[in-house]
Amino acid sequence: MGEDSEMDPVEEWMALAWVDETFEEFDPLMVGGPPPAVGVPAIARAPMIVDTDAGGDPDDSVALVVAARLVPELVLVVTSDEYGGERARFVRWLLDLAGRSDVRVVAGGDLGNRRGFVVGGMCPADVPPQESDVVAAVSEVFEGLEGRARWVGIGPLSNLATLQRERPELVARMVVTQMGGAINYRNPARAEHNFRADPDAVIGMLPTLERWGPPTFVLSDVTFNPAIEITAESLLYKRWTAPDARPWERVLREHFDRWTAKYPAMQHDALTLAAALLWPGVRFVRERVALDSIARMTPSADGVEIAMSVSADYSAFMAWLEKALS
């Protein structure tokens, strides 16, 4: 008990942010975030790597633009579930339009998935194919780095699994925030999309990530909510269609239009990025979970411990997102 009075205020806030629902009386502190006088936690200044399957659901593109605008430490974007290198080309183009030509883009593994890629033909022909050695690119991020790096996964875990096989000491130095998984998925016969795309990768990585402290998972149970859906009536979309829309806004509008011809555009990945940035409106608990052979997630007392999202302040998040893209 005596140690509690000496606890750093940021550490105290972070500890409260991970406890379970029995500590509801601390909710105002969690929502308010860490006391501002103590400064920014070191991890908030660490290099950031984003792993994305951009080119399908436009929430990846939205998250990438937000990262480009808010995260000066963004140094690398790798693509997963590649589509013949076209995802990486699209990301390169989008980042250039957002003023971040300094961010390296590397094409990751191709899982053979040919469904849901909607940005074909959007990227100008003069955008070259991007390099494809993810392991080398990530290794360079860690050269000369004494601390840890942030890994924000908004696609399948294929690249992370490759890194674990080839450079496990680097994975051990990552603070991983991953969009994916669901306890009560809307289709009980299958796993959530990012897990389903490469089940072997997530089944192998979950216990590995637990070794370095519980990884953070932003579950579909929290992200699949119409409160964070962008529609044609949304303020953001109206900005993207304005006559004076910026180049990257016009790309987001076209991407949105193509996707929403069939599907809704909920902001799973931007919410995950917000969590990785320590935005306090996503609430987590520590939970033990297990994955079956097709990567469906269930609570399990004998499972792997993760920091699992259980709720989010959706209206505050949408206000945050609108400001980030203003």
mmCIF file of C-alpha atoms in Angstrom:
data_model
loop_
_atom_site.group_PDB
_atom_site.id
_atom_site.type_symbol
_atom_site.label_atom_id
_atom_site.label_comp_id
_atom_site.label_asym_id
_atom_site.label_seq_id
_atom_site.Cartn_x
_atom_site.Cartn_y
_atom_site.Cartn_z
ATOM 1 C CA MET A 1 0.000 0.000 0.000
ATOM 2 C CA GLY A 2 2.804 2.377 0.733
ATOM 3 C CA GLU A 3 4.007 2.126 -2.878
ATOM 4 C CA ASP A 4 0.717 3.416 -4.252
ATOM 5 C CA SER A 5 1.349 6.936 -2.979
ATOM 6 C CA GLU A 6 4.602 7.017 -4.926
ATOM 7 C CA MET A 7 3.084 5.759 -8.179
ATOM 8 C CA ASP A 8 3.677 7.986 -11.171
ATOM 9 C CA PRO A 9 0.340 9.595 -12.192
ATOM 10 C CA VAL A 10 0.646 8.288 -15.772
ATOM 11 C CA GLU A 11 1.332 4.768 -14.500
ATOM 12 C CA GLU A 12 -1.671 5.066 -12.193
ATOM 13 C CA TRP A 13 -3.928 6.122 -15.062
ATOM 14 C CA MET A 14 -2.620 3.348 -17.306
ATOM 15 C CA ALA A 15 -3.166 0.794 -14.546
ATOM 16 C CA LEU A 16 -6.743 1.946 -14.053
ATOM 17 C CA ALA A 17 -7.370 1.805 -17.790
ATOM 18 C CA TRP A 18 -6.699 -1.938 -17.774
ATOM 19 C CA VAL A 19 -8.725 -3.057 -14.748
ATOM 20 C CA ASP A 20 -12.061 -4.805 -15.102
ATOM 21 C CA GLU A 21 -15.585 -3.583 -14.662
ATOM 22 C CA THR A 22 -15.584 -3.902 -10.860
ATOM 23 C CA PHE A 23 -13.813 -0.536 -10.634
ATOM 24 C CA GLU A 24 -16.510 1.594 -12.181
ATOM 25 C CA GLU A 25 -15.900 4.368 -9.641
ATOM 26 C CA PHE A 26 -12.655 5.174 -11.451
ATOM 27 C CA ASP A 27 -14.366 5.789 -14.803
ATOM 28 C CA PRO A 28 -14.013 9.614 -14.642
ATOM 29 C CA LEU A 29 -10.253 9.271 -14.266
ATOM 30 C CA MET A 30 -10.041 6.841 -17.186
ATOM 31 C CA VAL A 31 -12.152 9.045 -19.437
ATOM 32 C CA GLY A 32 -10.207 12.130 -18.451
ATOM 33 C CA GLY A 33 -6.870 10.510 -19.182
ATOM 34 C CA PRO A 34 -3.583 10.987 -17.364
ATOM 35 C CA PRO A 35 -2.949 14.226 -15.476
ATOM 36 C CA PRO A 36 -1.502 16.669 -18.016
ATOM 37 C CA ALA A 37 1.219 17.970 -15.708
ATOM 38 C CA VAL A 38 3.263 14.765 -15.914
ATOM 39 C CA GLY A 39 3.968 15.036 -19.615
ATOM 40 C CA VAL A 40 3.645 12.488 -22.402
ATOM 41 C CA PRO A 41 4.467 8.787 -21.832
ATOM 42 C CA ALA A 42 7.624 7.708 -23.641
ATOM 43 C CA ILE A 43 5.764 5.227 -25.847
ATOM 44 C CA ALA A 44 3.744 8.118 -27.296
ATOM 45 C CA ARG A 45 6.947 9.357 -28.944
ATOM 46 C CA ALA A 46 8.133 5.958 -30.182
ATOM 47 C CA PRO A 47 8.404 5.180 -33.905
ATOM 48 C CA MET A 48 5.134 3.900 -35.354
ATOM 49 C CA ILE A 49 4.658 1.143 -37.913
ATOM 50 C CA VAL A 50 1.199 0.623 -39.399
ATOM 51 C CA ASP A 51 0.257 -2.732 -40.933
ATOM 52 C CA THR A 52 -2.754 -2.314 -43.216
ATOM 53 C CA ASP A 53 -4.814 -4.076 -45.860
ATOM 54 C CA ALA A 54 -5.823 -0.743 -47.388
ATOM 55 C CA GLY A 55 -7.872 -0.900 -50.552
ATOM 56 C CA GLY A 56 -10.980 -2.594 -49.228
ATOM 57 C CA ASP A 57 -12.995 -1.017 -46.443
ATOM 58 C CA PRO A 58 -12.124 2.712 -46.490
ATOM 59 C CA ASP A 59 -11.528 2.809 -42.739
ATOM 60 C CA ASP A 60 -7.907 1.825 -43.456
ATOM 61 C CA SER A 61 -7.497 4.861 -45.680
ATOM 62 C CA VAL A 62 -9.081 7.120 -43.086
ATOM 63 C CA ALA A 63 -6.766 5.738 -40.394
ATOM 64 C CA LEU A 64 -3.712 6.223 -42.611
ATOM 65 C CA VAL A 65 -4.539 9.866 -43.284
ATOM 66 C CA VAL A 66 -5.112 10.468 -39.579
ATOM 67 C CA ALA A 67 -1.760 8.857 -38.778
ATOM 68 C CA ALA A 68 -0.094 10.926 -41.478
ATOM 69 C CA ARG A 69 -1.497 14.114 -39.981
ATOM 70 C CA LEU A 70 -1.189 13.380 -36.253
ATOM 71 C CA VAL A 71 1.835 11.110 -35.881
ATOM 72 C CA PRO A 72 5.187 12.636 -36.832
ATOM 73 C CA GLU A 73 6.771 9.387 -35.611
ATOM 74 C CA LEU A 74 5.041 7.397 -38.362
ATOM 75 C CA VAL A 75 8.012 5.909 -40.207
ATOM 76 C CA LEU A 76 6.750 2.816 -42.004
ATOM 77 C CA VAL A 77 3.565 1.387 -43.471
ATOM 78 C CA VAL A 78 3.515 -2.257 -44.505
ATOM 79 C CA THR A 79 0.661 -3.852 -46.388
ATOM 80 C CA SER A 80 -0.917 -7.202 -45.642
ATOM 81 C CA ASP A 81 -3.173 -9.443 -47.710
ATOM 82 C CA GLU A 82 -1.568 -7.887 -50.775
ATOM 83 C CA TYR A 83 -3.284 -7.645 -54.133
ATOM 84 C CA GLY A 84 -0.368 -7.989 -56.508
ATOM 85 C CA GLY A 85 1.357 -5.004 -54.915
ATOM 86 C CA GLU A 86 -1.592 -2.690 -55.584
ATOM 87 C CA ARG A 87 -2.371 -2.074 -51.928
ATOM 88 C CA ALA A 88 1.156 -0.751 -51.386
ATOM 89 C CA ARG A 89 0.969 1.471 -54.469
ATOM 90 C CA PHE A 90 -2.334 2.894 -53.267
ATOM 91 C CA VAL A 91 -0.887 3.587 -49.805
ATOM 92 C CA ARG A 92 2.143 5.302 -51.340
ATOM 93 C CA TRP A 93 -0.101 7.572 -53.391
ATOM 94 C CA LEU A 94 -2.378 8.399 -50.456
ATOM 95 C CA LEU A 95 0.504 9.217 -48.121
ATOM 96 C CA ASP A 96 2.089 11.428 -50.770
ATOM 97 C CA LEU A 97 -1.173 13.343 -51.140
ATOM 98 C CA ALA A 98 -1.323 13.713 -47.355
ATOM 99 C CA GLY A 99 2.141 15.268 -47.340
ATOM 100 C CA ARG A 100 4.025 12.277 -45.967
ATOM 101 C CA SER A 101 6.381 11.229 -48.737
ATOM 102 C CA ASP A 102 8.915 10.614 -45.961
ATOM 103 C CA VAL A 103 7.038 7.523 -44.756
ATOM 104 C CA ARG A 104 8.368 4.302 -46.235
ATOM 105 C CA VAL A 105 5.845 1.883 -47.771
ATOM 106 C CA VAL A 106 6.561 -1.822 -48.164
ATOM 107 C CA ALA A 107 4.354 -4.495 -49.724
ATOM 108 C CA GLY A 108 3.790 -7.499 -47.493
ATOM 109 C CA GLY A 109 2.569 -11.008 -48.153
ATOM 110 C CA ASP A 110 -0.111 -11.899 -50.682
ATOM 111 C CA LEU A 111 -2.664 -14.320 -49.210
ATOM 112 C CA GLY A 112 -4.397 -14.879 -52.523
ATOM 113 C CA ASN A 113 -7.528 -13.036 -51.449
ATOM 114 C CA ARG A 114 -9.147 -11.303 -54.417
ATOM 115 C CA ARG A 115 -12.387 -10.169 -52.793
ATOM 116 C CA GLY A 116 -13.260 -6.698 -51.573
ATOM 117 C CA PHE A 117 -10.482 -4.764 -53.307
ATOM 118 C CA VAL A 118 -12.302 -1.669 -54.541
ATOM 119 C CA VAL A 119 -9.606 0.882 -55.408
ATOM 120 C CA GLY A 120 -8.447 -0.713 -58.634
ATOM 121 C CA GLY A 121 -7.611 1.934 -61.244
ATOM 122 C CA MET A 122 -7.592 4.821 -58.777
ATOM 123 C CA CYS A 123 -3.830 4.994 -58.332
ATOM 124 C CA PRO A 124 -1.999 6.852 -61.139
ATOM 125 C CA ALA A 125 0.114 4.694 -63.418
ATOM 126 C CA ASP A 126 3.263 6.612 -62.533
ATOM 127 C CA VAL A 127 3.180 5.444 -58.899
ATOM 128 C CA PRO A 128 5.833 2.711 -58.951
ATOM 129 C CA PRO A 129 5.648 -0.715 -57.333
ATOM 130 C CA GLN A 130 6.872 -0.543 -53.752
ATOM 131 C CA GLU A 131 9.647 -2.612 -52.229
ATOM 132 C CA SER A 132 8.641 -5.923 -50.684
ATOM 133 C CA ASP A 133 11.093 -6.893 -47.922
ATOM 134 C CA VAL A 134 9.070 -6.281 -44.767
ATOM 135 C CA VAL A 135 11.656 -7.857 -42.475
ATOM 136 C CA ALA A 136 14.447 -5.623 -43.775
ATOM 137 C CA ALA A 137 12.309 -2.492 -43.505
ATOM 138 C CA VAL A 138 11.238 -3.215 -39.931
ATOM 139 C CA SER A 139 14.816 -4.099 -39.000
ATOM 140 C CA GLU A 140 15.929 -0.672 -40.196
ATOM 141 C CA VAL A 141 13.352 1.004 -37.945
ATOM 142 C CA PHE A 142 15.047 -0.615 -34.955
ATOM 143 C CA GLU A 143 18.604 0.235 -35.988
ATOM 144 C CA GLY A 144 19.963 2.575 -33.336
ATOM 145 C CA LEU A 145 16.650 2.558 -31.450
ATOM 146 C CA GLU A 146 17.119 1.982 -27.736
ATOM 147 C CA GLY A 147 13.486 1.617 -26.737
ATOM 148 C CA ARG A 148 10.356 0.143 -28.243
ATOM 149 C CA ALA A 149 8.329 0.817 -31.376
ATOM 150 C CA ARG A 150 4.572 0.983 -31.848
ATOM 151 C CA TRP A 151 2.959 -1.574 -34.159
ATOM 152 C CA VAL A 152 -0.598 -0.723 -35.189
ATOM 153 C CA GLY A 153 -2.206 -3.687 -36.919
ATOM 154 C CA ILE A 154 -5.276 -2.887 -39.002
ATOM 155 C CA GLY A 155 -5.070 -5.925 -41.252
ATOM 156 C CA PRO A 156 -4.292 -9.636 -40.868
ATOM 157 C CA LEU A 157 -1.354 -10.647 -38.662
ATOM 158 C CA SER A 158 0.653 -12.239 -41.492
ATOM 159 C CA ASN A 159 3.515 -9.734 -41.433
ATOM 160 C CA LEU A 160 3.812 -9.939 -37.666
ATOM 161 C CA ALA A 161 4.033 -13.731 -37.905
ATOM 162 C CA THR A 162 6.770 -13.445 -40.531
ATOM 163 C CA LEU A 163 8.717 -11.096 -38.280
ATOM 164 C CA GLN A 164 8.346 -13.499 -35.380
ATOM 165 C CA ARG A 165 9.861 -16.290 -37.469
ATOM 166 C CA GLU A 166 12.756 -14.228 -38.805
ATOM 167 C CA ARG A 167 13.423 -11.482 -36.223
ATOM 168 C CA PRO A 168 11.661 -12.467 -32.975
ATOM 169 C CA GLU A 169 13.831 -10.096 -30.952
ATOM 170 C CA LEU A 170 12.187 -7.188 -32.777
ATOM 171 C CA VAL A 171 8.665 -8.380 -32.042
ATOM 172 C CA ALA A 172 9.657 -8.507 -28.372
ATOM 173 C CA ARG A 173 10.285 -4.758 -28.539
ATOM 174 C CA MET A 174 6.949 -3.844 -30.086
ATOM 175 C CA VAL A 175 3.930 -2.379 -28.351
ATOM 176 C CA VAL A 176 1.188 -4.021 -30.396
ATOM 177 C CA THR A 177 -2.297 -2.600 -30.875
ATOM 178 C CA GLN A 178 -4.331 -4.810 -33.214
ATOM 179 C CA MET A 179 -7.785 -4.423 -34.703
ATOM 180 C CA GLY A 180 -9.368 -7.844 -34.818
ATOM 181 C CA GLY A 181 -11.147 -10.637 -33.062
ATOM 182 C CA ALA A 182 -14.632 -10.802 -31.609
ATOM 183 C CA ILE A 183 -16.300 -12.565 -28.719
ATOM 184 C CA ASN A 184 -19.781 -12.311 -30.218
ATOM 185 C CA TYR A 185 -19.145 -12.000 -33.930
ATOM 186 C CA ARG A 186 -22.147 -11.190 -36.070
ATOM 187 C CA ASN A 187 -21.648 -14.463 -37.975
ATOM 188 C CA PRO A 188 -20.921 -17.161 -35.362
ATOM 189 C CA ALA A 189 -19.859 -19.629 -38.063
ATOM 190 C CA ARG A 190 -16.673 -17.726 -38.817
ATOM 191 C CA ALA A 191 -13.961 -15.589 -37.253
ATOM 192 C CA GLU A 192 -13.663 -11.820 -37.510
ATOM 193 C CA HIS A 193 -12.199 -10.682 -40.842
ATOM 194 C CA ASN A 194 -8.593 -9.899 -39.856
ATOM 195 C CA PHE A 195 -8.349 -13.206 -38.008
ATOM 196 C CA ARG A 196 -10.155 -15.131 -40.749
ATOM 197 C CA ALA A 197 -7.838 -13.833 -43.474
ATOM 198 C CA ASP A 198 -4.849 -15.635 -41.922
ATOM 199 C CA PRO A 199 -5.956 -17.796 -38.990
ATOM 200 C CA ASP A 200 -2.621 -19.571 -38.639
ATOM 201 C CA ALA A 201 -0.869 -16.242 -38.129
ATOM 202 C CA VAL A 202 -3.077 -15.067 -35.279
ATOM 203 C CA ILE A 203 -3.273 -18.510 -33.657
ATOM 204 C CA GLY A 204 0.519 -18.579 -33.542
ATOM 205 C CA MET A 205 1.038 -14.959 -32.558
ATOM 206 C CA LEU A 206 -1.418 -14.629 -29.682
ATOM 207 C CA PRO A 207 0.590 -16.638 -27.112
ATOM 208 C CA THR A 208 3.820 -15.128 -28.423
ATOM 209 C CA LEU A 209 2.632 -11.562 -27.884
ATOM 210 C CA GLU A 210 1.483 -12.406 -24.361
ATOM 211 C CA ARG A 211 5.113 -12.969 -23.339
ATOM 212 C CA TRP A 212 5.874 -9.252 -23.646
ATOM 213 C CA GLY A 213 2.835 -8.058 -21.727
ATOM 214 C CA PRO A 214 -0.762 -8.387 -22.841
ATOM 215 C CA PRO A 215 -1.215 -7.157 -26.416
ATOM 216 C CA THR A 216 -4.043 -4.725 -27.032
ATOM 217 C CA PHE A 217 -6.914 -5.914 -29.216
ATOM 218 C CA VAL A 218 -9.685 -3.624 -30.397
ATOM 219 C CA LEU A 219 -12.473 -6.085 -31.035
ATOM 220 C CA SER A 220 -15.175 -6.034 -33.664
ATOM 221 C CA ASP A 221 -17.713 -6.218 -30.819
ATOM 222 C CA VAL A 222 -16.801 -2.579 -30.108
ATOM 223 C CA THR A 223 -15.946 -1.298 -33.590
ATOM 224 C CA PHE A 224 -18.936 -2.699 -35.489
ATOM 225 C CA ASN A 225 -21.349 -0.004 -34.416
ATOM 226 C CA PRO A 226 -23.357 2.434 -36.553
ATOM 227 C CA ALA A 227 -22.383 5.238 -34.179
ATOM 228 C CA ILE A 228 -18.977 5.327 -35.890
ATOM 229 C CA GLU A 229 -20.213 4.821 -39.428
ATOM 230 C CA ILE A 230 -19.457 7.475 -42.019
ATOM 231 C CA THR A 231 -22.409 7.996 -44.342
ATOM 232 C CA ALA A 232 -23.256 10.389 -47.143
ATOM 233 C CA GLU A 233 -24.860 12.600 -44.482
ATOM 234 C CA SER A 234 -21.767 12.754 -42.301
ATOM 235 C CA LEU A 235 -19.890 16.018 -41.888
ATOM 236 C CA LEU A 236 -16.684 14.308 -42.980
ATOM 237 C CA TYR A 237 -18.176 13.041 -46.218
ATOM 238 C CA LYS A 238 -19.609 16.469 -47.007
ATOM 239 C CA ARG A 239 -16.123 17.911 -46.630
ATOM 240 C CA TRP A 240 -14.762 15.293 -49.021
ATOM 241 C CA THR A 241 -17.326 16.263 -51.672
ATOM 242 C CA ALA A 242 -16.834 20.024 -51.366
ATOM 243 C CA PRO A 243 -15.537 21.911 -54.434
ATOM 244 C CA ASP A 244 -12.406 22.884 -52.515
ATOM 245 C CA ALA A 245 -11.730 19.387 -51.157
ATOM 246 C CA ARG A 246 -8.057 18.584 -50.752
ATOM 247 C CA PRO A 247 -6.540 15.864 -52.979
ATOM 248 C CA TRP A 248 -6.511 13.247 -50.231
ATOM 249 C CA GLU A 249 -10.120 14.099 -49.380
ATOM 250 C CA ARG A 250 -11.134 13.432 -52.977
ATOM 251 C CA VAL A 251 -9.428 10.036 -52.741
ATOM 252 C CA LEU A 252 -11.295 9.225 -49.530
ATOM 253 C CA ARG A 253 -14.577 10.231 -51.173
ATOM 254 C CA GLU A 254 -13.991 8.001 -54.206
ATOM 255 C CA HIS A 255 -12.891 5.118 -51.991
ATOM 256 C CA PHE A 256 -15.962 5.631 -49.796
ATOM 257 C CA ASP A 257 -18.326 5.739 -52.769
ATOM 258 C CA ARG A 258 -16.983 2.517 -54.223
ATOM 259 C CA TRP A 259 -17.167 0.649 -50.922
ATOM 260 C CA THR A 260 -20.537 1.919 -49.739
ATOM 261 C CA ALA A 261 -22.220 0.882 -52.958
ATOM 262 C CA LYS A 262 -22.456 -2.479 -51.158
ATOM 263 C CA TYR A 263 -21.219 -2.139 -47.582
ATOM 264 C CA PRO A 264 -21.268 0.245 -44.590
ATOM 265 C CA ALA A 265 -18.163 2.262 -43.706
ATOM 266 C CA MET A 266 -17.642 1.889 -39.970
ATOM 267 C CA GLN A 267 -14.379 3.242 -38.628
ATOM 268 C CA HIS A 268 -12.868 0.114 -37.063
ATOM 269 C CA ASP A 269 -9.305 1.052 -37.933
ATOM 270 C CA ALA A 270 -9.390 4.718 -37.012
ATOM 271 C CA LEU A 271 -10.714 3.713 -33.582
ATOM 272 C CA THR A 272 -7.822 1.263 -33.281
ATOM 273 C CA LEU A 273 -5.367 4.005 -34.193
ATOM 274 C CA ALA A 274 -6.938 6.236 -31.542
ATOM 275 C CA ALA A 275 -6.374 3.507 -28.958
ATOM 276 C CA ALA A 276 -2.751 3.147 -30.062
ATOM 277 C CA LEU A 277 -2.352 6.900 -29.573
ATOM 278 C CA LEU A 278 -3.557 6.473 -25.961
ATOM 279 C CA TRP A 279 -6.784 8.342 -26.643
ATOM 280 C CA PRO A 280 -8.710 7.538 -23.441
ATOM 281 C CA GLY A 281 -12.167 6.980 -24.916
ATOM 282 C CA VAL A 282 -11.662 3.262 -25.591
ATOM 283 C CA ARG A 283 -12.052 1.133 -22.470
ATOM 284 C CA PHE A 284 -10.137 -2.111 -22.002
ATOM 285 C CA VAL A 285 -10.177 -5.034 -19.602
ATOM 286 C CA ARG A 286 -7.711 -7.852 -19.181
ATOM 287 C CA GLU A 287 -9.305 -11.062 -20.383
ATOM 288 C CA ARG A 288 -8.091 -14.565 -21.109
ATOM 289 C CA VAL A 289 -9.193 -15.835 -24.492
ATOM 290 C CA ALA A 290 -8.726 -18.869 -26.683
ATOM 291 C CA LEU A 291 -8.893 -19.309 -30.449
ATOM 292 C CA ASP A 292 -10.290 -22.370 -32.178
ATOM 293 C CA SER A 293 -8.900 -23.879 -35.377
ATOM 294 C CA ILE A 294 -10.456 -21.161 -37.551
ATOM 295 C CA ALA A 295 -9.490 -18.333 -35.148
ATOM 296 C CA ARG A 296 -12.872 -17.745 -33.540
ATOM 297 C CA MET A 297 -12.327 -16.134 -30.144
ATOM 298 C CA THR A 298 -13.926 -17.160 -26.862
ATOM 299 C CA PRO A 299 -13.227 -16.300 -23.218
ATOM 300 C CA SER A 300 -11.230 -19.066 -21.540
ATOM 301 C CA ALA A 301 -9.764 -19.259 -18.047
ATOM 302 C CA ASP A 302 -6.843 -21.228 -19.483
ATOM 303 C CA GLY A 303 -6.363 -18.949 -22.472
ATOM 304 C CA VAL A 304 -3.996 -16.156 -23.424
ATOM 305 C CA GLU A 305 -4.274 -12.844 -21.598
ATOM 306 C CA ILE A 306 -4.989 -9.815 -23.754
ATOM 307 C CA ALA A 307 -6.080 -6.238 -23.160
ATOM 308 C CA MET A 308 -9.497 -6.375 -24.808
ATOM 309 C CA SER A 309 -11.721 -3.455 -25.748
ATOM 310 C CA VAL A 310 -15.124 -3.539 -24.089
ATOM 311 C CA SER A 311 -16.577 -0.114 -24.877
ATOM 312 C CA ALA A 312 -15.880 3.225 -26.500
ATOM 313 C CA ASP A 313 -17.205 6.753 -26.284
ATOM 314 C CA TYR A 314 -18.452 6.859 -29.860
ATOM 315 C CA SER A 315 -19.570 10.469 -29.989
ATOM 316 C CA ALA A 316 -16.271 11.650 -28.522
ATOM 317 C CA PHE A 317 -14.421 9.487 -31.020
ATOM 318 C CA MET A 318 -16.268 10.943 -34.000
ATOM 319 C CA ALA A 319 -15.492 14.442 -32.715
ATOM 320 C CA TRP A 320 -11.830 13.426 -32.403
ATOM 321 C CA LEU A 321 -11.861 12.000 -35.926
ATOM 322 C CA GLU A 322 -13.471 15.090 -37.437
ATOM 323 C CA LYS A 323 -10.866 17.291 -35.770
ATOM 324 C CA ALA A 324 -8.015 15.040 -36.939
ATOM 325 C CA LEU A 325 -9.213 15.352 -40.528
ATOM 326 C CA SER A 326 -10.148 19.029 -40.412
#
